[in-house]
Amino acid sequence: ERVRKREFMIYTQTFSYVCHLMGYSKTRIGIYLGRTHATIINSCRRVENGLETNDKLVYCSAEFMKNYLIECIIKKDFD
């Protein structure tokens, strides 16, 4: 079942955006998330627009994602 609440969707959209910045193709991200590449294109645009307009929810999700990735990298380096 797909959840369409903005509070949930923004994290999926931010994940898509970050993965694309890391070099993954939009098609591959879509396959991983069970979405089409068109949905991933839309997600990336929404996050970019949110960052440009200082959308608080987008910034919170981006900050959460950044901290989570840093934590994973640090954990990996010390394991």
PDB file of C-alpha atoms in Angstrom:
ATOM      1  CA  GLU A   1       0.000   0.000   0.000  1.00  0.00           C
ATOM      2  CA  ARG A   2       1.373   3.369  -0.969  1.00  0.00           C
ATOM      3  CA  VAL A   3       1.317   6.166   1.560  1.00  0.00           C
ATOM      4  CA  ARG A   4       0.734   9.582   0.019  1.00  0.00           C
ATOM      5  CA  LYS A   5       1.122  11.813   3.068  1.00  0.00           C
ATOM      6  CA  ARG A   6       3.609  14.603   2.447  1.00  0.00           C
ATOM      7  CA  GLU A   7       5.466  13.876   5.687  1.00  0.00           C
ATOM      8  CA  PHE A   8       6.289  10.398   4.414  1.00  0.00           C
ATOM      9  CA  MET A   9       6.703  11.227   0.741  1.00  0.00           C
ATOM     10  CA  ILE A  10       9.281  13.935   1.365  1.00  0.00           C
ATOM     11  CA  TYR A  11      11.704  11.373   2.832  1.00  0.00           C
ATOM     12  CA  THR A  12      11.267   9.094  -0.185  1.00  0.00           C
ATOM     13  CA  GLN A  13      11.745  12.083  -2.472  1.00  0.00           C
ATOM     14  CA  THR A  14      14.840  13.205  -0.576  1.00  0.00           C
ATOM     15  CA  PHE A  15      16.241   9.671  -0.727  1.00  0.00           C
ATOM     16  CA  SER A  16      15.697   9.704  -4.500  1.00  0.00           C
ATOM     17  CA  TYR A  17      17.398  13.089  -4.801  1.00  0.00           C
ATOM     18  CA  VAL A  18      20.426  12.041  -2.737  1.00  0.00           C
ATOM     19  CA  CYS A  19      20.813   8.773  -4.646  1.00  0.00           C
ATOM     20  CA  HIS A  20      20.734  10.690  -7.915  1.00  0.00           C
ATOM     21  CA  LEU A  21      23.399  13.083  -6.609  1.00  0.00           C
ATOM     22  CA  MET A  22      25.487  10.018  -5.726  1.00  0.00           C
ATOM     23  CA  GLY A  23      25.372   8.918  -9.363  1.00  0.00           C
ATOM     24  CA  TYR A  24      22.569   6.376  -9.477  1.00  0.00           C
ATOM     25  CA  SER A  25      20.309   6.555 -12.518  1.00  0.00           C
ATOM     26  CA  LYS A  26      16.723   7.597 -12.039  1.00  0.00           C
ATOM     27  CA  THR A  27      15.613   4.320 -13.599  1.00  0.00           C
ATOM     28  CA  ARG A  28      17.649   2.300 -11.099  1.00  0.00           C
ATOM     29  CA  ILE A  29      16.350   4.361  -8.162  1.00  0.00           C
ATOM     30  CA  GLY A  30      12.809   3.847  -9.441  1.00  0.00           C
ATOM     31  CA  ILE A  31      13.281   0.088  -9.654  1.00  0.00           C
ATOM     32  CA  TYR A  32      14.644   0.016  -6.093  1.00  0.00           C
ATOM     33  CA  LEU A  33      11.693   2.007  -4.768  1.00  0.00           C
ATOM     34  CA  GLY A  34       9.066   0.330  -6.940  1.00  0.00           C
ATOM     35  CA  ARG A  35       8.383   3.560  -8.833  1.00  0.00           C
ATOM     36  CA  THR A  36       8.852   4.738 -12.403  1.00  0.00           C
ATOM     37  CA  HIS A  37      11.738   6.921 -13.508  1.00  0.00           C
ATOM     38  CA  ALA A  38       9.190   9.694 -14.147  1.00  0.00           C
ATOM     39  CA  THR A  39       8.250   9.617 -10.459  1.00  0.00           C
ATOM     40  CA  ILE A  40      11.931   9.921  -9.534  1.00  0.00           C
ATOM     41  CA  ILE A  41      12.342  12.878 -11.902  1.00  0.00           C
ATOM     42  CA  ASN A  42       9.381  14.556 -10.177  1.00  0.00           C
ATOM     43  CA  SER A  43      10.807  13.737  -6.741  1.00  0.00           C
ATOM     44  CA  CYS A  44      14.158  15.307  -7.575  1.00  0.00           C
ATOM     45  CA  ARG A  45      12.461  18.442  -8.910  1.00  0.00           C
ATOM     46  CA  ARG A  46      10.302  18.750  -5.794  1.00  0.00           C
ATOM     47  CA  VAL A  47      13.328  18.492  -3.499  1.00  0.00           C
ATOM     48  CA  GLU A  48      15.324  20.980  -5.592  1.00  0.00           C
ATOM     49  CA  ASN A  49      12.392  23.417  -5.537  1.00  0.00           C
ATOM     50  CA  GLY A  50      11.959  22.909  -1.791  1.00  0.00           C
ATOM     51  CA  LEU A  51      15.612  23.665  -1.158  1.00  0.00           C
ATOM     52  CA  GLU A  52      15.444  26.777  -3.340  1.00  0.00           C
ATOM     53  CA  THR A  53      12.327  28.085  -1.549  1.00  0.00           C
ATOM     54  CA  ASN A  54      13.565  27.169   1.953  1.00  0.00           C
ATOM     55  CA  ASP A  55      10.759  24.652   2.563  1.00  0.00           C
ATOM     56  CA  LYS A  56      11.151  23.625   6.209  1.00  0.00           C
ATOM     57  CA  LEU A  57       9.991  20.032   5.678  1.00  0.00           C
ATOM     58  CA  VAL A  58      12.432  19.543   2.790  1.00  0.00           C
ATOM     59  CA  TYR A  59      15.289  20.977   4.840  1.00  0.00           C
ATOM     60  CA  CYS A  60      14.431  18.731   7.809  1.00  0.00           C
ATOM     61  CA  SER A  61      14.362  15.625   5.628  1.00  0.00           C
ATOM     62  CA  ALA A  62      17.619  16.595   3.889  1.00  0.00           C
ATOM     63  CA  GLU A  63      19.297  17.224   7.253  1.00  0.00           C
ATOM     64  CA  PHE A  64      18.045  13.879   8.574  1.00  0.00           C
ATOM     65  CA  MET A  65      19.331  12.081   5.467  1.00  0.00           C
ATOM     66  CA  LYS A  66      22.714  13.827   5.694  1.00  0.00           C
ATOM     67  CA  ASN A  67      23.155  12.916   9.365  1.00  0.00           C
ATOM     68  CA  TYR A  68      22.088   9.328   8.730  1.00  0.00           C
ATOM     69  CA  LEU A  69      24.574   8.924   5.887  1.00  0.00           C
ATOM     70  CA  ILE A  70      27.384  10.456   7.944  1.00  0.00           C
ATOM     71  CA  GLU A  71      26.564   8.068  10.789  1.00  0.00           C
ATOM     72  CA  CYS A  72      26.671   5.092   8.400  1.00  0.00           C
ATOM     73  CA  ILE A  73      30.015   6.208   6.956  1.00  0.00           C
ATOM     74  CA  ILE A  74      31.553   6.704  10.395  1.00  0.00           C
ATOM     75  CA  LYS A  75      30.233   3.340  11.585  1.00  0.00           C
ATOM     76  CA  LYS A  76      31.630   1.637   8.468  1.00  0.00           C
ATOM     77  CA  ASP A  77      35.059   3.253   8.999  1.00  0.00           C
ATOM     78  CA  PHE A  78      35.279   1.971  12.570  1.00  0.00           C
ATOM     79  CA  ASP A  79      33.928  -1.556  11.976  1.00  0.00           C
TER      80      ASP A  79
END
